[in-house]
């Protein structure tokens, strides 16, 4: 198992746990995710962060930006300015028997969690065993 945490966020990954091998958490919440859900979330967050980085140089000092991206089963929203941002995420059930959840990380926890998530999900399953 690999765990990382900081003020207002935590992440864990253990592919040996089935069906929920990943965990994401905030100050007062946590949810277990399947490997598929976690991988899709990491990809969505990476794309949101990349879009923000591409736009950051075009923002005026006080200008706010909202970026939304939907990639099944996730919807994500990055809100902030050129210096800091928050994340709101919704796991939408694909079928009626699945669970749904809405979570958020405020700045600066969102930025730290996003950076740690990319590192955590880049580690191969072989390295975790």
JSON list of C-alpha atoms in Angstrom, two decimals:
[
{"chain": "A", "resi": 1, "resn": "UNK", "atom": "CA", "xyz": [0.00, 0.00, 0.00]},
{"chain": "A", "resi": 2, "resn": "UNK", "atom": "CA", "xyz": [1.17, 3.50, -0.80]},
{"chain": "A", "resi": 3, "resn": "UNK", "atom": "CA", "xyz": [-0.20, 6.49, 1.11]},
{"chain": "A", "resi": 4, "resn": "UNK", "atom": "CA", "xyz": [0.39, 10.21, 0.79]},
{"chain": "A", "resi": 5, "resn": "UNK", "atom": "CA", "xyz": [-1.23, 13.02, 2.73]},
{"chain": "A", "resi": 6, "resn": "UNK", "atom": "CA", "xyz": [-0.96, 16.66, 3.57]},
{"chain": "A", "resi": 7, "resn": "UNK", "atom": "CA", "xyz": [-3.07, 19.44, 5.11]},
{"chain": "A", "resi": 8, "resn": "UNK", "atom": "CA", "xyz": [-6.64, 18.88, 3.88]},
{"chain": "A", "resi": 9, "resn": "UNK", "atom": "CA", "xyz": [-6.02, 15.87, 1.62]},
{"chain": "A", "resi": 10, "resn": "UNK", "atom": "CA", "xyz": [-4.98, 12.22, 1.58]},
{"chain": "A", "resi": 11, "resn": "UNK", "atom": "CA", "xyz": [-4.53, 9.51, -1.04]},
{"chain": "A", "resi": 12, "resn": "UNK", "atom": "CA", "xyz": [-3.94, 5.78, -0.75]},
{"chain": "A", "resi": 13, "resn": "UNK", "atom": "CA", "xyz": [-3.57, 3.00, -3.28]},
{"chain": "A", "resi": 14, "resn": "UNK", "atom": "CA", "xyz": [-3.49, -0.75, -2.72]},
{"chain": "A", "resi": 15, "resn": "UNK", "atom": "CA", "xyz": [-4.33, -2.71, -5.90]},
{"chain": "A", "resi": 16, "resn": "UNK", "atom": "CA", "xyz": [-4.54, -5.91, -3.83]},
{"chain": "A", "resi": 17, "resn": "UNK", "atom": "CA", "xyz": [-7.78, -4.65, -2.23]},
{"chain": "A", "resi": 18, "resn": "UNK", "atom": "CA", "xyz": [-10.78, -5.51, -4.37]},
{"chain": "A", "resi": 19, "resn": "UNK", "atom": "CA", "xyz": [-12.93, -3.94, -5.54]},
{"chain": "A", "resi": 20, "resn": "UNK", "atom": "CA", "xyz": [-11.80, -0.66, -3.94]},
{"chain": "A", "resi": 21, "resn": "UNK", "atom": "CA", "xyz": [-8.04, -0.34, -4.23]},
{"chain": "A", "resi": 22, "resn": "UNK", "atom": "CA", "xyz": [-7.83, 3.43, -3.96]},
{"chain": "A", "resi": 23, "resn": "UNK", "atom": "CA", "xyz": [-8.89, 6.07, -1.46]},
{"chain": "A", "resi": 24, "resn": "UNK", "atom": "CA", "xyz": [-9.12, 9.84, -1.81]},
{"chain": "A", "resi": 25, "resn": "UNK", "atom": "CA", "xyz": [-9.92, 12.11, 1.10]},
{"chain": "A", "resi": 26, "resn": "UNK", "atom": "CA", "xyz": [-10.24, 15.66, 2.28]},
{"chain": "A", "resi": 27, "resn": "UNK", "atom": "CA", "xyz": [-10.43, 17.42, 5.62]},
{"chain": "A", "resi": 28, "resn": "UNK", "atom": "CA", "xyz": [-13.75, 15.81, 6.61]},
{"chain": "A", "resi": 29, "resn": "UNK", "atom": "CA", "xyz": [-14.45, 13.17, 3.96]},
{"chain": "A", "resi": 30, "resn": "UNK", "atom": "CA", "xyz": [-13.00, 10.11, 2.27]},
{"chain": "A", "resi": 31, "resn": "UNK", "atom": "CA", "xyz": [-14.16, 7.67, -0.39]},
{"chain": "A", "resi": 32, "resn": "UNK", "atom": "CA", "xyz": [-12.83, 4.40, -1.71]},
{"chain": "A", "resi": 33, "resn": "UNK", "atom": "CA", "xyz": [-12.58, 4.04, -5.48]},
{"chain": "A", "resi": 34, "resn": "UNK", "atom": "CA", "xyz": [-12.05, 1.17, -7.87]},
{"chain": "A", "resi": 35, "resn": "UNK", "atom": "CA", "xyz": [-8.78, 1.18, -9.83]},
{"chain": "A", "resi": 36, "resn": "UNK", "atom": "CA", "xyz": [-10.75, 2.16, -12.93]},
{"chain": "A", "resi": 37, "resn": "UNK", "atom": "CA", "xyz": [-12.47, 5.09, -11.18]},
{"chain": "A", "resi": 38, "resn": "UNK", "atom": "CA", "xyz": [-9.18, 6.24, -9.67]},
{"chain": "A", "resi": 39, "resn": "UNK", "atom": "CA", "xyz": [-7.34, 6.08, -13.00]},
{"chain": "A", "resi": 40, "resn": "UNK", "atom": "CA", "xyz": [-10.10, 8.02, -14.75]},
{"chain": "A", "resi": 41, "resn": "UNK", "atom": "CA", "xyz": [-10.05, 10.61, -11.95]},
{"chain": "A", "resi": 42, "resn": "UNK", "atom": "CA", "xyz": [-6.27, 11.04, -12.14]},
{"chain": "A", "resi": 43, "resn": "UNK", "atom": "CA", "xyz": [-6.52, 11.57, -15.92]},
{"chain": "A", "resi": 44, "resn": "UNK", "atom": "CA", "xyz": [-9.36, 14.09, -15.58]},
{"chain": "A", "resi": 45, "resn": "UNK", "atom": "CA", "xyz": [-7.51, 16.08, -12.90]},
{"chain": "A", "resi": 46, "resn": "UNK", "atom": "CA", "xyz": [-4.30, 16.03, -14.95]},
{"chain": "A", "resi": 47, "resn": "UNK", "atom": "CA", "xyz": [-6.18, 17.49, -17.93]},
{"chain": "A", "resi": 48, "resn": "UNK", "atom": "CA", "xyz": [-7.87, 20.18, -15.81]},
{"chain": "A", "resi": 49, "resn": "UNK", "atom": "CA", "xyz": [-4.50, 21.20, -14.34]},
{"chain": "A", "resi": 50, "resn": "UNK", "atom": "CA", "xyz": [-2.91, 21.28, -17.80]},
{"chain": "A", "resi": 51, "resn": "UNK", "atom": "CA", "xyz": [-5.73, 23.49, -19.13]},
{"chain": "A", "resi": 52, "resn": "UNK", "atom": "CA", "xyz": [-5.27, 25.84, -16.16]},
{"chain": "A", "resi": 53, "resn": "UNK", "atom": "CA", "xyz": [-1.51, 26.00, -16.74]},
{"chain": "A", "resi": 54, "resn": "UNK", "atom": "CA", "xyz": [-2.12, 26.86, -20.41]},
{"chain": "A", "resi": 55, "resn": "UNK", "atom": "CA", "xyz": [-4.54, 29.67, -19.47]},
{"chain": "A", "resi": 56, "resn": "UNK", "atom": "CA", "xyz": [-2.67, 31.03, -16.44]},
{"chain": "A", "resi": 57, "resn": "UNK", "atom": "CA", "xyz": [-0.45, 33.41, -18.41]},
{"chain": "A", "resi": 58, "resn": "UNK", "atom": "CA", "xyz": [-3.49, 35.02, -20.04]},
{"chain": "A", "resi": 59, "resn": "UNK", "atom": "CA", "xyz": [-5.27, 35.82, -16.77]},
{"chain": "A", "resi": 60, "resn": "UNK", "atom": "CA", "xyz": [-5.14, 39.28, -15.23]},
{"chain": "A", "resi": 61, "resn": "UNK", "atom": "CA", "xyz": [-4.15, 39.43, -11.55]},
{"chain": "A", "resi": 62, "resn": "UNK", "atom": "CA", "xyz": [-7.72, 39.51, -10.17]},
{"chain": "A", "resi": 63, "resn": "UNK", "atom": "CA", "xyz": [-9.36, 37.46, -12.95]},
{"chain": "A", "resi": 64, "resn": "UNK", "atom": "CA", "xyz": [-11.07, 34.22, -12.00]},
{"chain": "A", "resi": 65, "resn": "UNK", "atom": "CA", "xyz": [-11.28, 31.12, -14.17]},
{"chain": "A", "resi": 66, "resn": "UNK", "atom": "CA", "xyz": [-13.63, 28.14, -14.12]},
{"chain": "A", "resi": 67, "resn": "UNK", "atom": "CA", "xyz": [-12.75, 25.04, -16.09]},
{"chain": "A", "resi": 68, "resn": "UNK", "atom": "CA", "xyz": [-15.14, 22.09, -16.35]},
{"chain": "A", "resi": 69, "resn": "UNK", "atom": "CA", "xyz": [-14.47, 18.68, -17.83]},
{"chain": "A", "resi": 70, "resn": "UNK", "atom": "CA", "xyz": [-16.64, 15.60, -18.04]},
{"chain": "A", "resi": 71, "resn": "UNK", "atom": "CA", "xyz": [-15.18, 12.18, -18.62]},
{"chain": "A", "resi": 72, "resn": "UNK", "atom": "CA", "xyz": [-17.30, 9.20, -17.61]},
{"chain": "A", "resi": 73, "resn": "UNK", "atom": "CA", "xyz": [-17.77, 8.45, -14.80]},
{"chain": "A", "resi": 74, "resn": "UNK", "atom": "CA", "xyz": [-16.40, 11.81, -13.53]},
{"chain": "A", "resi": 75, "resn": "UNK", "atom": "CA", "xyz": [-17.28, 15.48, -13.82]},
{"chain": "A", "resi": 76, "resn": "UNK", "atom": "CA", "xyz": [-14.68, 17.93, -12.56]},
{"chain": "A", "resi": 77, "resn": "UNK", "atom": "CA", "xyz": [-14.46, 21.66, -12.03]},
{"chain": "A", "resi": 78, "resn": "UNK", "atom": "CA", "xyz": [-11.31, 23.68, -11.34]},
{"chain": "A", "resi": 79, "resn": "UNK", "atom": "CA", "xyz": [-12.00, 27.20, -10.04]},
{"chain": "A", "resi": 80, "resn": "UNK", "atom": "CA", "xyz": [-9.50, 29.85, -9.10]},
{"chain": "A", "resi": 81, "resn": "UNK", "atom": "CA", "xyz": [-7.14, 32.45, -10.43]},
{"chain": "A", "resi": 82, "resn": "UNK", "atom": "CA", "xyz": [-3.61, 32.46, -11.81]},
{"chain": "A", "resi": 83, "resn": "UNK", "atom": "CA", "xyz": [-2.10, 31.58, -8.41]},
{"chain": "A", "resi": 84, "resn": "UNK", "atom": "CA", "xyz": [-4.49, 29.17, -6.65]},
{"chain": "A", "resi": 85, "resn": "UNK", "atom": "CA", "xyz": [-7.45, 26.95, -7.39]},
{"chain": "A", "resi": 86, "resn": "UNK", "atom": "CA", "xyz": [-9.91, 24.48, -5.91]},
{"chain": "A", "resi": 87, "resn": "UNK", "atom": "CA", "xyz": [-11.40, 21.27, -7.29]},
{"chain": "A", "resi": 88, "resn": "UNK", "atom": "CA", "xyz": [-14.96, 19.99, -7.18]},
{"chain": "A", "resi": 89, "resn": "UNK", "atom": "CA", "xyz": [-15.54, 16.43, -8.39]},
{"chain": "A", "resi": 90, "resn": "UNK", "atom": "CA", "xyz": [-18.63, 14.33, -8.97]},
{"chain": "A", "resi": 91, "resn": "UNK", "atom": "CA", "xyz": [-18.61, 10.57, -9.49]},
{"chain": "A", "resi": 92, "resn": "UNK", "atom": "CA", "xyz": [-21.74, 9.84, -11.50]},
{"chain": "A", "resi": 93, "resn": "UNK", "atom": "CA", "xyz": [-23.11, 6.32, -11.40]},
{"chain": "A", "resi": 94, "resn": "UNK", "atom": "CA", "xyz": [-23.10, 4.57, -14.75]},
{"chain": "A", "resi": 95, "resn": "UNK", "atom": "CA", "xyz": [-26.04, 2.42, -13.74]},
{"chain": "A", "resi": 96, "resn": "UNK", "atom": "CA", "xyz": [-28.69, 2.67, -11.06]},
{"chain": "A", "resi": 97, "resn": "UNK", "atom": "CA", "xyz": [-26.99, 0.11, -8.78]},
{"chain": "A", "resi": 98, "resn": "UNK", "atom": "CA", "xyz": [-23.74, 2.07, -8.47]},
{"chain": "A", "resi": 99, "resn": "UNK", "atom": "CA", "xyz": [-22.90, 4.79, -5.99]},
{"chain": "A", "resi": 100, "resn": "UNK", "atom": "CA", "xyz": [-22.39, 8.46, -6.72]},
{"chain": "A", "resi": 101, "resn": "UNK", "atom": "CA", "xyz": [-20.44, 11.00, -4.73]},
{"chain": "A", "resi": 102, "resn": "UNK", "atom": "CA", "xyz": [-19.54, 14.69, -4.72]},
{"chain": "A", "resi": 103, "resn": "UNK", "atom": "CA", "xyz": [-16.28, 15.86, -3.17]},
{"chain": "A", "resi": 104, "resn": "UNK", "atom": "CA", "xyz": [-14.10, 18.95, -3.17]},
{"chain": "A", "resi": 105, "resn": "UNK", "atom": "CA", "xyz": [-10.64, 20.14, -2.19]},
{"chain": "A", "resi": 106, "resn": "UNK", "atom": "CA", "xyz": [-10.10, 23.84, -1.49]},
{"chain": "A", "resi": 107, "resn": "UNK", "atom": "CA", "xyz": [-6.89, 25.65, -2.42]},
{"chain": "A", "resi": 108, "resn": "UNK", "atom": "CA", "xyz": [-4.09, 24.84, -1.64]},
{"chain": "A", "resi": 109, "resn": "UNK", "atom": "CA", "xyz": [-5.10, 21.26, -0.77]},
{"chain": "A", "resi": 110, "resn": "UNK", "atom": "CA", "xyz": [-6.42, 20.78, -4.33]},
{"chain": "A", "resi": 111, "resn": "UNK", "atom": "CA", "xyz": [-3.06, 21.60, -5.88]},
{"chain": "A", "resi": 112, "resn": "UNK", "atom": "CA", "xyz": [-1.15, 19.33, -3.49]},
{"chain": "A", "resi": 113, "resn": "UNK", "atom": "CA", "xyz": [-3.61, 16.43, -3.94]},
{"chain": "A", "resi": 114, "resn": "UNK", "atom": "CA", "xyz": [-3.48, 16.78, -7.74]},
{"chain": "A", "resi": 115, "resn": "UNK", "atom": "CA", "xyz": [0.32, 16.66, -7.78]},
{"chain": "A", "resi": 116, "resn": "UNK", "atom": "CA", "xyz": [0.42, 13.67, -5.42]},
{"chain": "A", "resi": 117, "resn": "UNK", "atom": "CA", "xyz": [-2.29, 11.85, -7.38]},
{"chain": "A", "resi": 118, "resn": "UNK", "atom": "CA", "xyz": [-0.30, 12.00, -10.58]},
{"chain": "A", "resi": 119, "resn": "UNK", "atom": "CA", "xyz": [2.74, 10.54, -8.82]},
{"chain": "A", "resi": 120, "resn": "UNK", "atom": "CA", "xyz": [0.72, 7.87, -7.02]},
{"chain": "A", "resi": 121, "resn": "UNK", "atom": "CA", "xyz": [-1.07, 6.61, -10.12]},
{"chain": "A", "resi": 122, "resn": "UNK", "atom": "CA", "xyz": [2.10, 6.70, -12.23]},
{"chain": "A", "resi": 123, "resn": "UNK", "atom": "CA", "xyz": [3.65, 4.04, -10.02]},
{"chain": "A", "resi": 124, "resn": "UNK", "atom": "CA", "xyz": [3.16, 0.67, -11.68]},
{"chain": "A", "resi": 125, "resn": "UNK", "atom": "CA", "xyz": [1.21, -2.07, -9.97]},
{"chain": "A", "resi": 126, "resn": "UNK", "atom": "CA", "xyz": [4.36, -4.23, -10.03]},
{"chain": "A", "resi": 127, "resn": "UNK", "atom": "CA", "xyz": [6.12, -1.72, -7.79]},
{"chain": "A", "resi": 128, "resn": "UNK", "atom": "CA", "xyz": [3.25, -1.89, -5.29]},
{"chain": "A", "resi": 129, "resn": "UNK", "atom": "CA", "xyz": [3.52, -5.68, -4.85]}
]
